[in-house]
Amino acid sequence: MELPDDELPKDKQSAEGDFQFLTFTDFSQTTHPETKRRIRSHAMHRVQRSLRAKRQEKNVKFILDVSPLMDIGSSSQSSAQQRQDYGMALSHFHATPHPSDLGSGRVDPFKQYPIDMDLRMHELFDHLHGGICPVFRTMSKIGFFNIVADEAGFRQILCSSSAHMTQLRNGTDSPEAIVLSTQAIRSLNRRLAAPVSSLDDGIIAAILTFACHAVMFNDLPGLITHLNGLVQILQQKGGIQILNPSPVLRIMLFWVDVNAAFLQDLVPRFLSPLDILPPLYTNRLTSNVMDESSSSNLAAELVPIFEQISLLNEFILRELGTRDLWDDGVFCGLQIVPILHQLLSVRFDIEAPNPAIVRQEFLRICAIIYLAKLRQKFGVNLALDIYIAKLKRAVIDLYELVLGGADHLLLWGLIISGLQSFGYRDHAWFVSMAAVAILHAECESWNEVVNKIGQMMWVQQAFDLECDRFRQELSDELWVSYEIVFL
């Protein structure tokens, strides 16, 4: 038997492979348990020492295959082949998980979520907090995503995230979004079927996620359906006052309600939550709001609203000088949406052929689409079809007043109508009507027009993208139709 080196005589320790013989006086000693244990211990000692040595010599190595990148630089390959290989190398790189897949610190990968989260779900949830979508950014700022703890609502916000990512890639339908929405609807139906869970705040937040998705993608039928469901649940729970302990839910419901009313030009279903809305900064502004000639031509219902819009314009201009206000979607929701709520709540009976009433309705609609343009700068884009049609009917009825040329509010309304009608089939008609108004207002240049309408409601930066094109269209129309040079 071979003994360990430390138990060999000193003169034998240098001789690898020498054996030590054991002598027994009695054969029974060979079968004794203690003898067997010692023999096994001696036998394993060298094996264990050998294994330890191998572990110490073993090095951890990472093999990085850079051949695809080296081949790309080869001059023997064509440029098309290089691009193909480069794309394959990038696809291989992106297929490897890296820290950004878990949110890059924006979301907590160890948080307890309402559903099982894989890598893709984390990516969708991270997109909600990534700051790319202005609507998501606003909802994240007020903490709405933090209170969506229901499975149905959580799947629906992931559905909205997937649909938005598809939209950014110029896609139309997202199979992933459809699957997530279907799962969310099934979960919501299960909750609604349960007598207890169908009336808690979690179900309200879940339905709000569906309504917000409908607003984002201008799905009016879906928005009406979800808003009707919210109204029924609130009635069963005792009214909207049950949301008083949750300001976030009240604000979200207020925004959804105003957006639904905007898409239909109807009176909003709920009152403004004045107790949680901030003031309109009237204490910070000291300039004159509107001149008397303009305010005297307004209906009593519209005067305070137009004054608020003028104050809003002045505040926006001041803030744009110090910060990027267009990035603050919360400001839009807390300052512009309440004014929009007031405009939607005002109604004029235009069935009777009364030009004075039609003029008030025309100005009301122009103020609505003006605020819609400001909201577009904040990232909220809602369809204007219903307002473009109403504006055309109103301008036809007011044509005689347009020819008068002295009504600066009508000129302002026609300019706003022309700027906001891009992409609609009646845009050329609005250009021609605006040209008529400019002609009779005796404005020889675009700067003169801006000076006249700027005395009322105008934020130049809101229309920078459209102004140059609209100005050129007006110049062409005035030259072709009236041979007037418009600079």
mmCIF file of C-alpha atoms in Angstrom, residues 195-445:
data_model
loop_
_atom_site.group_PDB
_atom_site.id
_atom_site.type_symbol
_atom_site.label_atom_id
_atom_site.label_comp_id
_atom_site.label_asym_id
_atom_site.label_seq_id
_atom_site.Cartn_x
_atom_site.Cartn_y
_atom_site.Cartn_z
ATOM 1 C CA PRO A 195 -69.049 40.941 -6.030
ATOM 2 C CA VAL A 196 -66.331 42.295 -3.724
ATOM 3 C CA SER A 197 -63.431 43.072 -6.052
ATOM 4 C CA SER A 198 -65.689 44.683 -8.672
ATOM 5 C CA LEU A 199 -66.059 47.834 -6.554
ATOM 6 C CA ASP A 200 -62.599 48.471 -5.095
ATOM 7 C CA ASP A 201 -60.214 51.228 -6.189
ATOM 8 C CA GLY A 202 -58.072 48.700 -8.033
ATOM 9 C CA ILE A 203 -60.809 48.085 -10.581
ATOM 10 C CA ILE A 204 -61.171 51.845 -11.142
ATOM 11 C CA ALA A 205 -57.442 52.180 -11.828
ATOM 12 C CA ALA A 206 -57.625 49.168 -14.161
ATOM 13 C CA ILE A 207 -60.483 50.628 -16.224
ATOM 14 C CA LEU A 208 -58.643 53.951 -16.378
ATOM 15 C CA THR A 209 -55.718 52.172 -18.048
ATOM 16 C CA PHE A 210 -58.076 50.961 -20.784
ATOM 17 C CA ALA A 211 -59.513 54.465 -21.172
ATOM 18 C CA CYS A 212 -56.041 56.015 -21.376
ATOM 19 C CA HIS A 213 -55.084 53.552 -24.105
ATOM 20 C CA ALA A 214 -58.193 54.555 -26.057
ATOM 21 C CA VAL A 215 -57.274 58.242 -25.717
ATOM 22 C CA MET A 216 -53.700 57.649 -26.901
ATOM 23 C CA PHE A 217 -54.854 55.933 -30.080
ATOM 24 C CA ASN A 218 -58.028 58.001 -30.690
ATOM 25 C CA ASP A 219 -60.313 55.008 -30.120
ATOM 26 C CA LEU A 220 -63.538 56.892 -29.419
ATOM 27 C CA PRO A 221 -65.911 53.865 -29.207
ATOM 28 C CA GLY A 222 -63.588 52.117 -26.767
ATOM 29 C CA LEU A 223 -63.183 55.297 -24.730
ATOM 30 C CA ILE A 224 -66.949 55.749 -24.428
ATOM 31 C CA THR A 225 -67.386 52.116 -23.360
ATOM 32 C CA HIS A 226 -64.790 52.330 -20.602
ATOM 33 C CA LEU A 227 -66.000 55.729 -19.412
ATOM 34 C CA ASN A 228 -69.560 54.395 -19.171
ATOM 35 C CA GLY A 229 -68.255 51.527 -17.065
ATOM 36 C CA LEU A 230 -66.441 53.938 -14.763
ATOM 37 C CA VAL A 231 -69.597 55.996 -14.309
ATOM 38 C CA GLN A 232 -71.600 52.897 -13.344
ATOM 39 C CA ILE A 233 -68.998 51.737 -10.826
ATOM 40 C CA LEU A 234 -68.755 55.195 -9.255
ATOM 41 C CA GLN A 235 -72.541 55.382 -8.968
ATOM 42 C CA GLN A 236 -72.644 52.004 -7.229
ATOM 43 C CA LYS A 237 -69.921 53.115 -4.818
ATOM 44 C CA GLY A 238 -71.665 56.373 -3.917
ATOM 45 C CA GLY A 239 -70.324 58.953 -6.361
ATOM 46 C CA ILE A 240 -67.056 60.497 -7.429
ATOM 47 C CA GLN A 241 -66.362 61.730 -3.890
ATOM 48 C CA ILE A 242 -65.147 58.238 -3.001
ATOM 49 C CA LEU A 243 -61.991 59.122 -4.981
ATOM 50 C CA ASN A 244 -61.174 62.055 -2.682
ATOM 51 C CA PRO A 245 -58.527 60.034 -0.781
ATOM 52 C CA SER A 246 -56.758 59.346 -4.101
ATOM 53 C CA PRO A 247 -55.889 62.605 -5.928
ATOM 54 C CA VAL A 248 -54.074 60.662 -8.661
ATOM 55 C CA LEU A 249 -57.222 58.741 -9.602
ATOM 56 C CA ARG A 250 -59.283 61.939 -9.523
ATOM 57 C CA ILE A 251 -56.868 63.732 -11.855
ATOM 58 C CA MET A 252 -56.684 60.763 -14.226
ATOM 59 C CA LEU A 253 -60.481 60.490 -14.344
ATOM 60 C CA PHE A 254 -60.712 64.246 -14.964
ATOM 61 C CA TRP A 255 -58.269 64.061 -17.873
ATOM 62 C CA VAL A 256 -59.968 61.037 -19.424
ATOM 63 C CA ASP A 257 -63.386 62.686 -19.078
ATOM 64 C CA VAL A 258 -62.235 65.918 -20.757
ATOM 65 C CA ASN A 259 -60.547 63.996 -23.584
ATOM 66 C CA ALA A 260 -63.708 61.992 -24.216
ATOM 67 C CA ALA A 261 -65.773 65.190 -24.257
ATOM 68 C CA PHE A 262 -63.222 66.833 -26.569
ATOM 69 C CA LEU A 263 -63.427 64.046 -29.152
ATOM 70 C CA GLN A 264 -67.224 64.496 -29.279
ATOM 71 C CA ASP A 265 -67.579 68.227 -28.464
ATOM 72 C CA LEU A 266 -69.830 67.388 -25.535
ATOM 73 C CA VAL A 267 -70.115 68.722 -22.009
ATOM 74 C CA PRO A 268 -67.803 66.704 -19.705
ATOM 75 C CA ARG A 269 -69.553 64.303 -17.349
ATOM 76 C CA PHE A 270 -67.687 65.364 -14.205
ATOM 77 C CA LEU A 271 -66.911 68.741 -12.675
ATOM 78 C CA SER A 272 -63.354 70.020 -12.439
ATOM 79 C CA PRO A 273 -61.577 68.936 -9.226
ATOM 80 C CA LEU A 274 -61.009 72.546 -8.198
ATOM 81 C CA ASP A 275 -59.880 71.565 -4.705
ATOM 82 C CA ILE A 276 -56.738 69.879 -6.040
ATOM 83 C CA LEU A 277 -56.035 72.006 -9.136
ATOM 84 C CA PRO A 278 -53.380 74.737 -8.751
ATOM 85 C CA PRO A 279 -54.261 78.392 -9.483
ATOM 86 C CA LEU A 280 -53.774 79.840 -12.940
ATOM 87 C CA TYR A 281 -50.829 81.992 -11.841
ATOM 88 C CA THR A 282 -52.936 85.160 -11.980
ATOM 89 C CA ASN A 283 -50.988 86.550 -9.042
ATOM 90 C CA ARG A 284 -47.752 86.399 -11.055
ATOM 91 C CA LEU A 285 -48.986 88.308 -14.092
ATOM 92 C CA THR A 286 -49.585 92.039 -14.199
ATOM 93 C CA SER A 287 -50.109 92.961 -17.849
ATOM 94 C CA ASN A 288 -53.449 93.737 -19.441
ATOM 95 C CA VAL A 289 -55.306 90.583 -20.303
ATOM 96 C CA MET A 290 -57.432 91.617 -23.296
ATOM 97 C CA ASP A 291 -58.303 94.963 -24.808
ATOM 98 C CA GLU A 292 -61.820 96.239 -24.274
ATOM 99 C CA SER A 293 -62.748 96.093 -27.965
ATOM 100 C CA SER A 294 -62.038 92.366 -28.087
ATOM 101 C CA SER A 295 -63.722 91.485 -24.814
ATOM 102 C CA SER A 296 -66.789 93.591 -25.612
ATOM 103 C CA ASN A 297 -67.454 91.423 -28.686
ATOM 104 C CA LEU A 298 -67.472 88.235 -26.628
ATOM 105 C CA ALA A 299 -70.399 86.556 -24.931
ATOM 106 C CA ALA A 300 -70.455 86.826 -21.156
ATOM 107 C CA GLU A 301 -69.717 83.096 -20.866
ATOM 108 C CA LEU A 302 -66.564 83.406 -22.975
ATOM 109 C CA VAL A 303 -65.022 86.571 -21.512
ATOM 110 C CA PRO A 304 -63.504 84.972 -18.356
ATOM 111 C CA ILE A 305 -62.345 81.953 -20.369
ATOM 112 C CA PHE A 306 -60.563 84.073 -22.981
ATOM 113 C CA GLU A 307 -58.981 86.098 -20.190
ATOM 114 C CA GLN A 308 -57.626 82.884 -18.692
ATOM 115 C CA ILE A 309 -56.243 81.863 -22.089
ATOM 116 C CA SER A 310 -54.494 85.231 -22.406
ATOM 117 C CA LEU A 311 -53.003 84.816 -18.936
ATOM 118 C CA LEU A 312 -51.944 81.302 -19.877
ATOM 119 C CA ASN A 313 -50.243 82.609 -23.027
ATOM 120 C CA GLU A 314 -48.286 85.192 -21.069
ATOM 121 C CA PHE A 315 -47.171 82.639 -18.523
ATOM 122 C CA ILE A 316 -46.109 80.189 -21.254
ATOM 123 C CA LEU A 317 -44.032 82.881 -22.964
ATOM 124 C CA ARG A 318 -42.320 83.724 -19.678
ATOM 125 C CA GLU A 319 -41.601 80.097 -18.851
ATOM 126 C CA LEU A 320 -40.223 79.346 -22.322
ATOM 127 C CA GLY A 321 -37.567 81.958 -21.646
ATOM 128 C CA THR A 322 -36.257 79.991 -18.678
ATOM 129 C CA ARG A 323 -36.977 76.298 -19.353
ATOM 130 C CA ASP A 324 -38.290 73.763 -21.852
ATOM 131 C CA LEU A 325 -41.924 74.059 -20.860
ATOM 132 C CA TRP A 326 -43.089 71.743 -23.659
ATOM 133 C CA ASP A 327 -41.476 68.872 -21.770
ATOM 134 C CA ASP A 328 -43.738 69.428 -18.741
ATOM 135 C CA GLY A 329 -46.863 67.413 -19.476
ATOM 136 C CA VAL A 330 -48.119 67.840 -15.920
ATOM 137 C CA PHE A 331 -48.340 71.609 -16.509
ATOM 138 C CA CYS A 332 -50.493 70.941 -19.562
ATOM 139 C CA GLY A 333 -52.805 68.665 -17.605
ATOM 140 C CA LEU A 334 -53.180 71.000 -14.632
ATOM 141 C CA GLN A 335 -53.382 74.343 -16.474
ATOM 142 C CA ILE A 336 -54.681 73.820 -20.020
ATOM 143 C CA VAL A 337 -57.134 70.957 -19.508
ATOM 144 C CA PRO A 338 -59.237 72.897 -16.912
ATOM 145 C CA ILE A 339 -59.687 75.772 -19.403
ATOM 146 C CA LEU A 340 -60.626 73.248 -22.074
ATOM 147 C CA HIS A 341 -63.183 71.828 -19.635
ATOM 148 C CA GLN A 342 -64.789 75.271 -19.361
ATOM 149 C CA LEU A 343 -64.945 75.754 -23.140
ATOM 150 C CA LEU A 344 -66.567 72.357 -23.609
ATOM 151 C CA SER A 345 -69.119 73.214 -20.925
ATOM 152 C CA VAL A 346 -70.292 76.371 -22.767
ATOM 153 C CA ARG A 347 -73.098 75.782 -25.264
ATOM 154 C CA PHE A 348 -74.653 78.098 -27.865
ATOM 155 C CA ASP A 349 -77.878 77.399 -29.728
ATOM 156 C CA ILE A 350 -76.854 77.872 -33.343
ATOM 157 C CA GLU A 351 -79.997 76.361 -34.841
ATOM 158 C CA ALA A 352 -81.529 79.819 -35.155
ATOM 159 C CA PRO A 353 -79.973 81.896 -37.986
ATOM 160 C CA ASN A 354 -78.441 84.475 -35.682
ATOM 161 C CA PRO A 355 -74.967 85.643 -36.847
ATOM 162 C CA ALA A 356 -74.114 86.963 -33.382
ATOM 163 C CA ILE A 357 -74.627 83.533 -31.798
ATOM 164 C CA VAL A 358 -72.856 81.776 -34.677
ATOM 165 C CA ARG A 359 -69.904 84.113 -34.147
ATOM 166 C CA GLN A 360 -69.691 83.139 -30.468
ATOM 167 C CA GLU A 361 -69.791 79.455 -31.393
ATOM 168 C CA PHE A 362 -67.083 80.038 -33.998
ATOM 169 C CA LEU A 363 -64.845 81.717 -31.410
ATOM 170 C CA ARG A 364 -65.523 78.964 -28.882
ATOM 171 C CA ILE A 365 -64.432 76.305 -31.361
ATOM 172 C CA CYS A 366 -61.370 78.328 -32.400
ATOM 173 C CA ALA A 367 -60.349 78.608 -28.749
ATOM 174 C CA ILE A 368 -60.753 74.836 -28.389
ATOM 175 C CA ILE A 369 -58.537 74.029 -31.368
ATOM 176 C CA TYR A 370 -56.041 76.679 -30.202
ATOM 177 C CA LEU A 371 -55.728 74.891 -26.853
ATOM 178 C CA ALA A 372 -55.547 71.627 -28.811
ATOM 179 C CA LYS A 373 -52.513 73.034 -30.628
ATOM 180 C CA LEU A 374 -50.859 73.914 -27.324
ATOM 181 C CA ARG A 375 -51.563 70.389 -26.104
ATOM 182 C CA GLN A 376 -49.983 68.991 -29.262
ATOM 183 C CA LYS A 377 -46.757 70.735 -28.275
ATOM 184 C CA PHE A 378 -46.966 68.843 -24.984
ATOM 185 C CA GLY A 379 -47.424 65.552 -26.857
ATOM 186 C CA VAL A 380 -51.229 65.123 -26.718
ATOM 187 C CA ASN A 381 -52.575 64.617 -30.244
ATOM 188 C CA LEU A 382 -56.328 64.165 -30.549
ATOM 189 C CA ALA A 383 -58.432 64.143 -33.714
ATOM 190 C CA LEU A 384 -59.977 67.477 -34.767
ATOM 191 C CA ASP A 385 -62.392 66.200 -37.416
ATOM 192 C CA ILE A 386 -65.569 67.295 -35.651
ATOM 193 C CA TYR A 387 -64.246 70.831 -35.100
ATOM 194 C CA ILE A 388 -62.982 71.341 -38.653
ATOM 195 C CA ALA A 389 -66.453 70.492 -39.976
ATOM 196 C CA LYS A 390 -68.163 72.849 -37.510
ATOM 197 C CA LEU A 391 -65.729 75.654 -38.302
ATOM 198 C CA LYS A 392 -66.465 75.454 -42.007
ATOM 199 C CA ARG A 393 -70.220 75.718 -41.433
ATOM 200 C CA ALA A 394 -69.711 78.673 -39.081
ATOM 201 C CA VAL A 395 -67.426 80.559 -41.496
ATOM 202 C CA ILE A 396 -69.959 80.144 -44.298
ATOM 203 C CA ASP A 397 -72.628 81.721 -42.074
ATOM 204 C CA LEU A 398 -70.234 84.509 -41.047
ATOM 205 C CA TYR A 399 -68.952 85.375 -44.504
ATOM 206 C CA GLU A 400 -70.485 88.860 -44.441
ATOM 207 C CA LEU A 401 -68.726 89.605 -41.149
ATOM 208 C CA VAL A 402 -65.463 88.368 -42.614
ATOM 209 C CA LEU A 403 -65.801 90.869 -45.444
ATOM 210 C CA GLY A 404 -66.132 93.640 -42.866
ATOM 211 C CA GLY A 405 -62.448 93.284 -42.015
ATOM 212 C CA ALA A 406 -62.613 95.065 -38.656
ATOM 213 C CA ASP A 407 -63.161 91.998 -36.470
ATOM 214 C CA HIS A 408 -59.724 90.977 -35.239
ATOM 215 C CA LEU A 409 -61.131 87.996 -33.359
ATOM 216 C CA LEU A 410 -62.528 86.601 -36.608
ATOM 217 C CA LEU A 411 -59.141 87.110 -38.253
ATOM 218 C CA TRP A 412 -57.482 85.296 -35.356
ATOM 219 C CA GLY A 413 -60.004 82.450 -35.645
ATOM 220 C CA LEU A 414 -59.460 82.044 -39.381
ATOM 221 C CA ILE A 415 -55.672 81.981 -38.980
ATOM 222 C CA ILE A 416 -55.977 79.338 -36.249
ATOM 223 C CA SER A 417 -58.396 77.363 -38.445
ATOM 224 C CA GLY A 418 -55.981 77.418 -41.366
ATOM 225 C CA LEU A 419 -53.019 76.381 -39.234
ATOM 226 C CA GLN A 420 -54.930 73.535 -37.593
ATOM 227 C CA SER A 421 -56.554 72.211 -40.776
ATOM 228 C CA PHE A 422 -53.347 70.820 -42.290
ATOM 229 C CA GLY A 423 -54.032 67.264 -43.403
ATOM 230 C CA TYR A 424 -57.779 67.818 -43.815
ATOM 231 C CA ARG A 425 -59.479 68.042 -47.192
ATOM 232 C CA ASP A 426 -60.928 71.492 -46.415
ATOM 233 C CA HIS A 427 -57.529 73.031 -45.733
ATOM 234 C CA ALA A 428 -57.361 74.852 -49.092
ATOM 235 C CA TRP A 429 -60.793 76.332 -48.418
ATOM 236 C CA PHE A 430 -59.640 77.675 -45.033
ATOM 237 C CA VAL A 431 -56.569 79.188 -46.727
ATOM 238 C CA SER A 432 -58.806 81.048 -49.165
ATOM 239 C CA MET A 433 -61.046 82.329 -46.339
ATOM 240 C CA ALA A 434 -58.024 83.465 -44.337
ATOM 241 C CA ALA A 435 -56.740 85.274 -47.436
ATOM 242 C CA VAL A 436 -60.079 87.089 -47.751
ATOM 243 C CA ALA A 437 -59.923 88.124 -44.094
ATOM 244 C CA ILE A 438 -56.329 89.375 -44.492
ATOM 245 C CA LEU A 439 -57.296 91.319 -47.610
ATOM 246 C CA HIS A 440 -60.170 93.128 -45.888
ATOM 247 C CA ALA A 441 -58.121 93.681 -42.719
ATOM 248 C CA GLU A 442 -55.601 95.509 -44.966
ATOM 249 C CA CYS A 443 -52.606 93.512 -43.773
ATOM 250 C CA GLU A 444 -49.728 93.649 -46.247
ATOM 251 C CA SER A 445 -47.426 91.144 -44.556
#
